Short mmCIF file of C-alpha atoms in Angstrom, two decimals:
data_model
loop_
_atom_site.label_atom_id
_atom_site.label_comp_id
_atom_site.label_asym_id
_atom_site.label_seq_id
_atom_site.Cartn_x
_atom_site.Cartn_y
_atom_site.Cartn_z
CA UNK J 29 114.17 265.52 48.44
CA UNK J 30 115.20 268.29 50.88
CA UNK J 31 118.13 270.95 50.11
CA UNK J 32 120.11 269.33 52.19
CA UNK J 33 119.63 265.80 51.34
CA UNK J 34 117.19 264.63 53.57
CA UNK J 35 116.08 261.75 53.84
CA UNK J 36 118.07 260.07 51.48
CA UNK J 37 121.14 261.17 53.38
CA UNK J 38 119.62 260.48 56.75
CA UNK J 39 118.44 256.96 55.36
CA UNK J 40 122.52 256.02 54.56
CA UNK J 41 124.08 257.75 57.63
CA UNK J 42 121.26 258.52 60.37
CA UNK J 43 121.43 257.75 63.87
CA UNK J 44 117.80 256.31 65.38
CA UNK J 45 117.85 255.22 69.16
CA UNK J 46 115.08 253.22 69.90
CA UNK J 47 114.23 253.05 73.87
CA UNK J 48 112.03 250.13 74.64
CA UNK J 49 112.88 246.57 73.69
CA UNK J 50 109.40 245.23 73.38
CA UNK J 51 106.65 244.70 70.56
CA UNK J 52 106.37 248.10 69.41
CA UNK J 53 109.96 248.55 69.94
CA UNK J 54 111.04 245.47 67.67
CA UNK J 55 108.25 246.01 65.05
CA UNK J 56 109.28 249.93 64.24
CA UNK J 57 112.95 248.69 64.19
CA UNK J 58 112.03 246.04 61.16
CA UNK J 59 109.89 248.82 59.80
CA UNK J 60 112.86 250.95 59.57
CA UNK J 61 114.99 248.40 58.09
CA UNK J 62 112.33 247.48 55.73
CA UNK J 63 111.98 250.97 54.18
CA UNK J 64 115.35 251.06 53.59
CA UNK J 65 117.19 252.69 56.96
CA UNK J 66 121.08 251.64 56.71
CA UNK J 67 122.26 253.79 59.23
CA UNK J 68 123.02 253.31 62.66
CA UNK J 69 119.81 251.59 65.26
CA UNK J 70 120.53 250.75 68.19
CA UNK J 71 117.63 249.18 70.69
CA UNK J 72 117.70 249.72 74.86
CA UNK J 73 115.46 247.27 76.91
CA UNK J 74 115.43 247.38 80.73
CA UNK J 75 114.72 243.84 80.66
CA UNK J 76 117.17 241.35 80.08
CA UNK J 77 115.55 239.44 77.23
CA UNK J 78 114.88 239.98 73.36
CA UNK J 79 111.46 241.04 72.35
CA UNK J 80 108.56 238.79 73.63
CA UNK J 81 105.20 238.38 73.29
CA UNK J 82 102.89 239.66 76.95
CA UNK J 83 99.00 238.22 76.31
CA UNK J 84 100.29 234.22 76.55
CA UNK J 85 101.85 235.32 79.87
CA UNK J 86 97.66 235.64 81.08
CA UNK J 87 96.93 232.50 79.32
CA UNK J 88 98.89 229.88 77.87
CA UNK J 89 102.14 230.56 80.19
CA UNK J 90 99.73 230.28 83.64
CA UNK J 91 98.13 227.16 82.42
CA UNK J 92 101.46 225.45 81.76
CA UNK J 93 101.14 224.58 78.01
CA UNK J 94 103.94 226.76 77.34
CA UNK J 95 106.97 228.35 79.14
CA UNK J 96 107.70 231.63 79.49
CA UNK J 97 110.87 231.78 77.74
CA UNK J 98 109.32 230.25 74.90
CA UNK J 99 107.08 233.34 74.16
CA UNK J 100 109.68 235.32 72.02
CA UNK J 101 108.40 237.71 69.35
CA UNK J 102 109.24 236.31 65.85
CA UNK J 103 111.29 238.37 63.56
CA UNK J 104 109.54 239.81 60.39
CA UNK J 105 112.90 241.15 59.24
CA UNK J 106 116.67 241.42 59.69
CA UNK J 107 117.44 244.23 62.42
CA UNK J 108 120.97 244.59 62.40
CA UNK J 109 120.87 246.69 65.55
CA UNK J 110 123.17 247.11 68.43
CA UNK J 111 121.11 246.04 71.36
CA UNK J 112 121.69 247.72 75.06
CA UNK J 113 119.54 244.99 76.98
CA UNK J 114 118.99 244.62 80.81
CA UNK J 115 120.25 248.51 80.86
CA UNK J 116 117.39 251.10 81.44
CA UNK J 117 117.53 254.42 80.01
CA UNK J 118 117.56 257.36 83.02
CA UNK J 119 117.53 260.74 81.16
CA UNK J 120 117.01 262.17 77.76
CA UNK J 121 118.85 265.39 77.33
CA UNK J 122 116.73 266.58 73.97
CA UNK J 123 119.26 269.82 73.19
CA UNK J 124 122.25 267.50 73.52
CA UNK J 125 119.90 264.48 71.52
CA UNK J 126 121.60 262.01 74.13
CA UNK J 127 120.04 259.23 76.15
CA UNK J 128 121.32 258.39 79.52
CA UNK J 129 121.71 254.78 80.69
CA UNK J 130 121.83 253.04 84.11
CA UNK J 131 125.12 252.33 83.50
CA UNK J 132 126.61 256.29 82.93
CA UNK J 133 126.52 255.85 79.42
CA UNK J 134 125.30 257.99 77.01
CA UNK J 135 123.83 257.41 73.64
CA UNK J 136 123.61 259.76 70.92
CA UNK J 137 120.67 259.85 67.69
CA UNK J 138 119.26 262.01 65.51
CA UNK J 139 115.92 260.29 65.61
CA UNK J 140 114.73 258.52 69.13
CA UNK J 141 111.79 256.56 69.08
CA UNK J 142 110.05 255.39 72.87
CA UNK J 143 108.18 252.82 72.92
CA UNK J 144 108.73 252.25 76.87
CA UNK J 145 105.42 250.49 77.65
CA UNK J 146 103.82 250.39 81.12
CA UNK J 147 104.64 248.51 84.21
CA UNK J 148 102.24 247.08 86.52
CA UNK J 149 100.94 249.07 89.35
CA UNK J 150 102.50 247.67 92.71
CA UNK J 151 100.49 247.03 95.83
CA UNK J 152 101.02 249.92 97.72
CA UNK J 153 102.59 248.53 100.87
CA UNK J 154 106.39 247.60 100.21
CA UNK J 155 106.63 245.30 103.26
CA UNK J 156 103.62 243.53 102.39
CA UNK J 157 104.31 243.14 98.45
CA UNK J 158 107.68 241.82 99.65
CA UNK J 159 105.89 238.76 101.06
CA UNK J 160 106.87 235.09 99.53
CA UNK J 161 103.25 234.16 97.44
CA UNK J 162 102.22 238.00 96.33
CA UNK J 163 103.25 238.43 92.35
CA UNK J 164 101.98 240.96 89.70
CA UNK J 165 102.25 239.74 85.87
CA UNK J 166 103.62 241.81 83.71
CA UNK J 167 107.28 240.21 82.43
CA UNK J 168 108.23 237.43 80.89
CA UNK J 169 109.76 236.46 85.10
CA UNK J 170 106.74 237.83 86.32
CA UNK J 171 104.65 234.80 84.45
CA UNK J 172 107.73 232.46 85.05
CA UNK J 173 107.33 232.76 88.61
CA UNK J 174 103.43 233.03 89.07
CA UNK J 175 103.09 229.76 87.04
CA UNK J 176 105.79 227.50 89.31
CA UNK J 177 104.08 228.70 92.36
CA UNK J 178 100.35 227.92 90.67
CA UNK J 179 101.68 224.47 89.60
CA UNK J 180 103.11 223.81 92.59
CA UNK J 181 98.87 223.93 93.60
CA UNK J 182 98.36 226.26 96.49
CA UNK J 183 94.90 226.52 98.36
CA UNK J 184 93.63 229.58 97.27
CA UNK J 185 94.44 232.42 95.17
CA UNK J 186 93.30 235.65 95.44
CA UNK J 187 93.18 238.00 92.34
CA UNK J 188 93.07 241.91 93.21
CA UNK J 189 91.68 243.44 90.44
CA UNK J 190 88.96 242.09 87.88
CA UNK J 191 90.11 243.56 84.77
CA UNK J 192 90.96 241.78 81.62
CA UNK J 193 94.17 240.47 83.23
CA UNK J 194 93.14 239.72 86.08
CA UNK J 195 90.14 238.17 84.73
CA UNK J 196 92.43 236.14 83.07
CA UNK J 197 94.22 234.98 85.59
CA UNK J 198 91.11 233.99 87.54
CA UNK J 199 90.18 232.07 84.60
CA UNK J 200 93.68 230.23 84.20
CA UNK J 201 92.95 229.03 88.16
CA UNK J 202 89.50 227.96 87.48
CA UNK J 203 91.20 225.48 84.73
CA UNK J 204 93.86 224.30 86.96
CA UNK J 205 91.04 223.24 89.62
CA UNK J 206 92.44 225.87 91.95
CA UNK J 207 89.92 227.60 94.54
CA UNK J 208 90.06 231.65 93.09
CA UNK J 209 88.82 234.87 94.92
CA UNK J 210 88.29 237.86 93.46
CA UNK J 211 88.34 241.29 94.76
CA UNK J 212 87.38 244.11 92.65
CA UNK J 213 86.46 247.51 94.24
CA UNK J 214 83.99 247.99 91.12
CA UNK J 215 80.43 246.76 90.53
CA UNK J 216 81.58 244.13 88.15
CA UNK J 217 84.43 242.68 86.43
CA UNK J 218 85.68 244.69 83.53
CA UNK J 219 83.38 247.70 84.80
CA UNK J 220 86.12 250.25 83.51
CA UNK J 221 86.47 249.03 80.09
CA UNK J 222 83.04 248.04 79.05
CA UNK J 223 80.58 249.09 81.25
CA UNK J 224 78.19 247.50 83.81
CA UNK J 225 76.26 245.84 81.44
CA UNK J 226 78.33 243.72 79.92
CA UNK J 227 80.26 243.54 83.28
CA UNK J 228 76.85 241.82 84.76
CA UNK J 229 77.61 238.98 82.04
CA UNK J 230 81.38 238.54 82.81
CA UNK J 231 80.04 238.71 86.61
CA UNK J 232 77.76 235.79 86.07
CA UNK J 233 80.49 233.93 83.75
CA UNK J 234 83.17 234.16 86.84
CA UNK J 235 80.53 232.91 89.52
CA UNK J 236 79.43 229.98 87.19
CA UNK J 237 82.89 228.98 87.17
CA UNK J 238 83.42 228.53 90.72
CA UNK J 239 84.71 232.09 91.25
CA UNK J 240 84.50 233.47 94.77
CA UNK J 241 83.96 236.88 93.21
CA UNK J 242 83.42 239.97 95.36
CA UNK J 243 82.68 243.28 94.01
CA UNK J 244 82.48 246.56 95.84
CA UNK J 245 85.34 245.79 98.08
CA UNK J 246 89.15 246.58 98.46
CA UNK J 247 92.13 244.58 99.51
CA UNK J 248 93.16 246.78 103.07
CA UNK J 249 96.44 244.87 104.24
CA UNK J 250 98.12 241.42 103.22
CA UNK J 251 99.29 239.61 106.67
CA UNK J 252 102.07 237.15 106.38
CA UNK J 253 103.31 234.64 108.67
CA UNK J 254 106.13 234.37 111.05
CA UNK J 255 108.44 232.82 107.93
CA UNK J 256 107.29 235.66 105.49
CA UNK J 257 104.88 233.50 103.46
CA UNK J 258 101.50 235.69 102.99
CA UNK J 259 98.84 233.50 104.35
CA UNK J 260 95.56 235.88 104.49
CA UNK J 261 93.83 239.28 103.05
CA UNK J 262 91.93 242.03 105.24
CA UNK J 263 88.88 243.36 102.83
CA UNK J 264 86.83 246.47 103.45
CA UNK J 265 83.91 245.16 104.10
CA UNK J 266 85.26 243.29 107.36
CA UNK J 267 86.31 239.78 105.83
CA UNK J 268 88.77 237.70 105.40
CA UNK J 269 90.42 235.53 102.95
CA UNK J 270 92.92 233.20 103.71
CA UNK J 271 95.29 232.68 100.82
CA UNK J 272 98.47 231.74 99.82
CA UNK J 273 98.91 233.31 96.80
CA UNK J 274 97.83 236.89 95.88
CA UNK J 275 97.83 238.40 92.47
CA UNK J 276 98.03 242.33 92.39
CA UNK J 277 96.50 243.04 89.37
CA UNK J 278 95.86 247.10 89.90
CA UNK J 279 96.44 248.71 86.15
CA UNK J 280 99.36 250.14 84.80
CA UNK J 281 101.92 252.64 85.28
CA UNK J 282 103.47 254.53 82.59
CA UNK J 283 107.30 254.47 81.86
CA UNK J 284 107.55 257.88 81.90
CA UNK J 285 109.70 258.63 85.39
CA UNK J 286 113.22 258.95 83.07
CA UNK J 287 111.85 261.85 81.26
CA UNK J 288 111.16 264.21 84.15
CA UNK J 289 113.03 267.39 83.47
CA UNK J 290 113.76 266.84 79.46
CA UNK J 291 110.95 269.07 78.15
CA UNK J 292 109.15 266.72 77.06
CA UNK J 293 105.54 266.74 77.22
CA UNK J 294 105.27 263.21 79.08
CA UNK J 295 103.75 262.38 82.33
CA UNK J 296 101.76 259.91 84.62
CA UNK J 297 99.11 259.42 81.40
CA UNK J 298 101.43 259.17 78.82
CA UNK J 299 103.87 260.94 76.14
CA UNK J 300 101.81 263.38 74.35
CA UNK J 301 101.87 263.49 70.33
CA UNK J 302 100.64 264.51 67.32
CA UNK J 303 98.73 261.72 64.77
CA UNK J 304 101.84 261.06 62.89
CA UNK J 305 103.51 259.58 66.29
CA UNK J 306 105.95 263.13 67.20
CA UNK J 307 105.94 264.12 70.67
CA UNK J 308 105.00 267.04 71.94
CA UNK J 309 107.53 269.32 73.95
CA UNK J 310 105.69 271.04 77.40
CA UNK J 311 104.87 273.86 75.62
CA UNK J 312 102.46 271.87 73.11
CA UNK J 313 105.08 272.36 70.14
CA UNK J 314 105.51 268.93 68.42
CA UNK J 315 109.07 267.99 67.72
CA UNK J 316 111.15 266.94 64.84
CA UNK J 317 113.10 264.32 66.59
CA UNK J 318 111.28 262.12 69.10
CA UNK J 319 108.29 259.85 68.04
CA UNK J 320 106.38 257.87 70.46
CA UNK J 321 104.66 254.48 70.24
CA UNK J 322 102.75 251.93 71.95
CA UNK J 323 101.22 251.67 75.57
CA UNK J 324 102.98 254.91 76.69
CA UNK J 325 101.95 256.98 73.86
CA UNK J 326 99.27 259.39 73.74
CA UNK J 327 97.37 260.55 70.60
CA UNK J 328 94.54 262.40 69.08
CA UNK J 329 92.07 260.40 67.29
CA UNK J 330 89.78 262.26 64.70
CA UNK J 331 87.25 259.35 65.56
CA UNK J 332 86.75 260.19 68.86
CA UNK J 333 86.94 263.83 69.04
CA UNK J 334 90.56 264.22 69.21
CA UNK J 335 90.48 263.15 72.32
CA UNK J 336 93.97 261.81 73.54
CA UNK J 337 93.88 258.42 73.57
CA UNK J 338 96.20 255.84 75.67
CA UNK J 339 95.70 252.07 74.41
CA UNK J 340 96.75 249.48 76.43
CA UNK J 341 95.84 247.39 72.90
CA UNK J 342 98.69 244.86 70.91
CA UNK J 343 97.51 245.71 67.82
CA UNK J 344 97.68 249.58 67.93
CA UNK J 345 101.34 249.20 69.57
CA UNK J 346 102.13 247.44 66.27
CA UNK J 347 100.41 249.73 64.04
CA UNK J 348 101.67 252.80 66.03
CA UNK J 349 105.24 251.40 65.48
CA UNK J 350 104.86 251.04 61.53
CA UNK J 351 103.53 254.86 61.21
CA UNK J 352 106.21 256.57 63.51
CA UNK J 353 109.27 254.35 61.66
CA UNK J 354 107.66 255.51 58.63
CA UNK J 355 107.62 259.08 59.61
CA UNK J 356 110.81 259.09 61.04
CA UNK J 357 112.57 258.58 57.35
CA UNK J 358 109.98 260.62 55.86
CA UNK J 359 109.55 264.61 54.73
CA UNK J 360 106.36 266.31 56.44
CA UNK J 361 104.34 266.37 53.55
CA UNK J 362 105.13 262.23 53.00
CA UNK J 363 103.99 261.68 56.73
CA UNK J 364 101.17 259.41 57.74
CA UNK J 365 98.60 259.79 60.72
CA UNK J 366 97.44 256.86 63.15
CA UNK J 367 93.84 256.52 62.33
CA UNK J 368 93.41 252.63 63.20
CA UNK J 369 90.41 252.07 64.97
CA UNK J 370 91.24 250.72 68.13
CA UNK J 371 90.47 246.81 68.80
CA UNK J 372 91.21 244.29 71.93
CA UNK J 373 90.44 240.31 72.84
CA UNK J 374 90.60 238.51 75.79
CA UNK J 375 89.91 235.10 76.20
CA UNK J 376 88.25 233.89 79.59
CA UNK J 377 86.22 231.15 80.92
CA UNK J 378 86.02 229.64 77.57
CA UNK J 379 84.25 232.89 76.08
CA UNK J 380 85.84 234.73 73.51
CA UNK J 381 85.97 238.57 74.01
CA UNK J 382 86.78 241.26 71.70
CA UNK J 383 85.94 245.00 71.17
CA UNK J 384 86.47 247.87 68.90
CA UNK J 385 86.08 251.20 68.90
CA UNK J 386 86.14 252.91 72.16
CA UNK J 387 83.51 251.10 74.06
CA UNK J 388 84.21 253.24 77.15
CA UNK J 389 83.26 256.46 76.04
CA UNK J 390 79.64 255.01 75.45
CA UNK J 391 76.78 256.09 77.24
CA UNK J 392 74.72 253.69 75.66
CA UNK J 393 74.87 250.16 74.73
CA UNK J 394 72.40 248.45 72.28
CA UNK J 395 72.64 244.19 72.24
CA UNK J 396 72.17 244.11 68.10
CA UNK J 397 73.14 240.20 68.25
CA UNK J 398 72.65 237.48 70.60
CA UNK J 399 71.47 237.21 74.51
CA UNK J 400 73.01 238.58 77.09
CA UNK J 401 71.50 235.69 79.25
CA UNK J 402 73.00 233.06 76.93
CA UNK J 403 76.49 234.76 77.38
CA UNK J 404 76.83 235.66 73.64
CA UNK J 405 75.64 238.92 71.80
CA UNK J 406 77.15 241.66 70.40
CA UNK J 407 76.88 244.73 72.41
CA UNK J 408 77.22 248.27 70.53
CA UNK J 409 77.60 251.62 72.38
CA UNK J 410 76.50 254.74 71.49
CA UNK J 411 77.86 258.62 72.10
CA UNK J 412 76.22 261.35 71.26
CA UNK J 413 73.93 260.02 68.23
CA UNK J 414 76.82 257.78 66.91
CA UNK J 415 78.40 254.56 67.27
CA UNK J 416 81.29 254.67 69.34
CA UNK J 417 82.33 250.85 70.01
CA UNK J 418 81.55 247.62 69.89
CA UNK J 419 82.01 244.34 72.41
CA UNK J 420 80.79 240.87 71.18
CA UNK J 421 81.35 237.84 73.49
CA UNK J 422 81.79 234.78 70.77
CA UNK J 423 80.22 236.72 67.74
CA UNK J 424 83.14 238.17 66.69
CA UNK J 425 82.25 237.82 63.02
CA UNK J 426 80.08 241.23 63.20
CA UNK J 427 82.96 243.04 64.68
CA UNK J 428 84.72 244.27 61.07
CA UNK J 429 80.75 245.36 60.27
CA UNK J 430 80.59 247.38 63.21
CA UNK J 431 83.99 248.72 62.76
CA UNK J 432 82.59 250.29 59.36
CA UNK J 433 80.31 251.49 61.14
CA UNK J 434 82.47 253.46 63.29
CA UNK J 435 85.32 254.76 60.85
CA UNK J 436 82.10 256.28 59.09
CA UNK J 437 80.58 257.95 61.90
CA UNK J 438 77.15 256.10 61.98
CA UNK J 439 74.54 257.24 63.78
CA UNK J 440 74.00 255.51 66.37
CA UNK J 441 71.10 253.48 67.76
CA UNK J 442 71.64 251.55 64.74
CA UNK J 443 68.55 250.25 62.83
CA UNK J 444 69.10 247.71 60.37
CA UNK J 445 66.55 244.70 59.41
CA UNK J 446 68.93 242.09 59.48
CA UNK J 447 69.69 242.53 63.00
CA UNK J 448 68.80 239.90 65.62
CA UNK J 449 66.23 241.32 67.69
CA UNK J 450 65.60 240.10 70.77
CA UNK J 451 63.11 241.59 73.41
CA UNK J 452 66.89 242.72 75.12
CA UNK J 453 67.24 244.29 71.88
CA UNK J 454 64.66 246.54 71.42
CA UNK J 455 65.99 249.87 72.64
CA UNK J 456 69.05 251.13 74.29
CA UNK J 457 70.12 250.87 77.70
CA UNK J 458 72.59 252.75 79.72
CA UNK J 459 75.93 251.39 79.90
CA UNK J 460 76.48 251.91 82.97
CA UNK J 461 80.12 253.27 83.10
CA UNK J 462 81.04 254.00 86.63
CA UNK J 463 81.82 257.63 87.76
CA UNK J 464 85.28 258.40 85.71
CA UNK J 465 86.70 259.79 89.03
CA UNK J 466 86.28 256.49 90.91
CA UNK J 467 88.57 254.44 89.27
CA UNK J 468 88.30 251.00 88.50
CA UNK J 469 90.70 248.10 87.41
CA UNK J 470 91.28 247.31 83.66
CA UNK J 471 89.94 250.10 81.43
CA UNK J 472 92.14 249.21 77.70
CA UNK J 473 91.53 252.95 76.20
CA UNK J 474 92.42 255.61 78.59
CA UNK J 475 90.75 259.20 77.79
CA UNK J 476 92.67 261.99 78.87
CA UNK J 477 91.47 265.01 77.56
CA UNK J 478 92.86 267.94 74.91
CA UNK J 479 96.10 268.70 76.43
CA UNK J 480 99.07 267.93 74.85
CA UNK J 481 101.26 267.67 77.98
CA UNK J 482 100.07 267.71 82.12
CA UNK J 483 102.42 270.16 82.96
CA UNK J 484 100.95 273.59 83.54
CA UNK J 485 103.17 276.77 82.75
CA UNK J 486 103.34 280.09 83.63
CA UNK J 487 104.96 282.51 81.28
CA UNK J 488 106.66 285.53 81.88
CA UNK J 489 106.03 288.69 79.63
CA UNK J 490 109.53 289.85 78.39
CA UNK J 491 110.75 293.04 79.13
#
């Protein structure tokens, strides 16, 4: 214990904000209540509704085997927390330790956790994403109202994007017996996040579903009719579909707008912080005070070459959550780093696909298991003489082997007897990651370099 009492002092009478009502949000608040916070927690959510859970939105929700509003988080542990829902916060004054609130309000802490997420990426054209039949899915309404219109059986949907969501939602079509197109400006679905390999399989899964897939082209306009309905798409390479439903699913933004002009070191990639979950200010100096967790946090990973990482990933916004709540009540030297290896499934044409590691900072991929004609293998990627990431498509029983593998720096093509060696097997092939400055749709793990914050200064010798 500190001179002054901390934490044990801090633990009875501390004030922690917590801006983001959402997994990571709700999981560090039971974290802190857990470890023994009694002070003061209050929780702010832009949205309107308690914590929820997002991947059945993609899935379950679509296909009409469960309602939206039935997809609330479950509570590990009491809260007791004032809640500030269907409020967003504005502006974080970090001298004054204040939040600001849509409504004028202010809020005051001596810890703030933000765990404000990402939003999807809009289609560019207001007066064309205004038309009746174009959605994104992101929200608890946004799957509400995507799976009334999908019941209510249109002709076609079109899907812009083929990353893992909107693979997804391609996928929850296909089941419904709905006619699908997909656009993806890439050279296969799920090019950004595992390569063009693997994207060749999930290419070939789509089509053999009934899939109009077409790669290599971009959405140009939306048209609507003379009532405001959207009734076809203009494509790039000349065509058209005609559709009455579109699904824009482009990426992410993250919710980082509020924090222009606090100091912060947060921007379009992210909140930069340290491995125990403290941001950074613009300067690069890591604060005291403010922690960051989940999609809009950014973080070193010794694994990876302390690269900052962004993870779009479920489980690291949970485990992120548990580390910054625990370093929150904690003295440095009882502080704990983030060091989970990242992992992520999707589930898709009935295929089961999950990953770990950091598949897209391969330049290599090895298939150790399985066929990549028979749609089911385990793919591992290579960087620089080491295993980097893995990707199995229903042989997810190797995936905690290969994640040894990576937490212990393996080298990497890996030679092991026991491995299923197929003539697709036999060496390593390039993985076929498309040019980082083209970007693609869907990449889970977002690489963004050694800087802890995006704004560049310019200092001023004193005199």
């Amino acid at each position: 214990m500190s001179a002054d009492g901390f934490p044990e002092r801090f633990r009875r009478e501390g004030r922690i904000v917590v801006v983001g009502a959402s997994l990571a949000g709700l999981r560090a608040a039971e974290t802190l209540r857990e470890k023994g916070f009694a002070g003061s927690l209050t929780l702010i959510g832009d949205e309107p509704h308690e914590p929820y859970d997002r991947p059945p939105l993609s899935k379950t929700v679509l296909l009409g085997r469960a309602a939206a509003e039935r997809t609330a988080l479950p509570r590990l542990a009491a809260v007791d927390a004032t809640w500030r829902l269907g409020v967003a916060a504005t502006g974080l004054d970090m001298a004054g330790r204040r939040v600001r609130l849509a409504d004028g309000d202010e809020v005051p802490y001596d810890r703030l956790l933000i765990a404000t997420g990402v939003r999807a990426r809009p289609w560019p054209r207001e007066a064309e994403a205004e038309l009746d039949g174009v959605f994104v899915l992101r929200t608890r309404d946004d799957g509400a109202a995507l799976a009334r219109r999908l019941a209510a059986g249109p002709k076609r949907v079109l899907v812009v994007g083929a990353g893992f969501t909107g693979s997804e939602i391609a996928a929850a079509c296909r089941e419904r017996g709905l006619a699908v197109t997909v656009a993806e400006r890439g050279a296969s679905p799920l090019v950004g996040a595992l390569g063009g390999v693997v994207g060749a399989v999930a290419a070939d899964l789509q089509r053999r579903h009934g899939v109009d897939l077409r790669c290599g082209v971009m959405v140009t306009a939306l048209e609507g009719d003379a009532s405001g309905r959207v009734r076809a798409a203009q494509l790039s390479d000349g065509s058209t579909v005609e559709t009455d439903v579109v699904v824009v699913s482009l990426g992410a933004l993250r919710n980082t707008e509020w924090l222009a002009g606090s100091g912060l070191g947060a921007g379009p990639r992210g909140i930069a912080c340290d491995a125990g979950c403290r941001a950074f200010d613009i300067r690069g100096i890591v604060t005291d005070d403010v922690f960051a967790a989940g999609d809009v946090a950014r973080c070193p990973h010794p694994l990876f070459g302390y690269q900052f990482l962004s993870l779009e990933h479920w489980g690291n916004a949970v485990s992120q959550a548990r580390v910054a709540a625990h370093n929150m009540l904690s003295e440095s030297t009882d502080r704990i780093p983030h060091m989970e290896v990242p992992a992520f499934w999707s589930s898709q044409f009935g295929v089961n696909i999950k990953s770990v590691g950091v598949p897209s900072l391969g330049t290599e991929i090895l298939i150790t298991q399985g066929s990549l004609e028979e749609r089911r293998f385990v793919g591992v990627y290579g960087y620089q003489g080491r295993i980097i990431g893995a990707v199995s498509f229903d042989q997810a029983r190797w995936l905690p082997f290969y994640q040894r593998l990576i937490e212990t720096t393996a080298p990497f093509p890996p030679e092991f007897a026991t491995v299923d060696r197929r003539p697709e097997g036999r060496r390593p092939l390039d993985a076929d990651f498309p040019d980082p400055s083209v970007p693609t749709h869907g990449p889970t793990v977002t690489l963004s370099g050694y800087s802890p914050a995006d704004r560049r200064l310019s200092f001023t010798p004193a005199h």
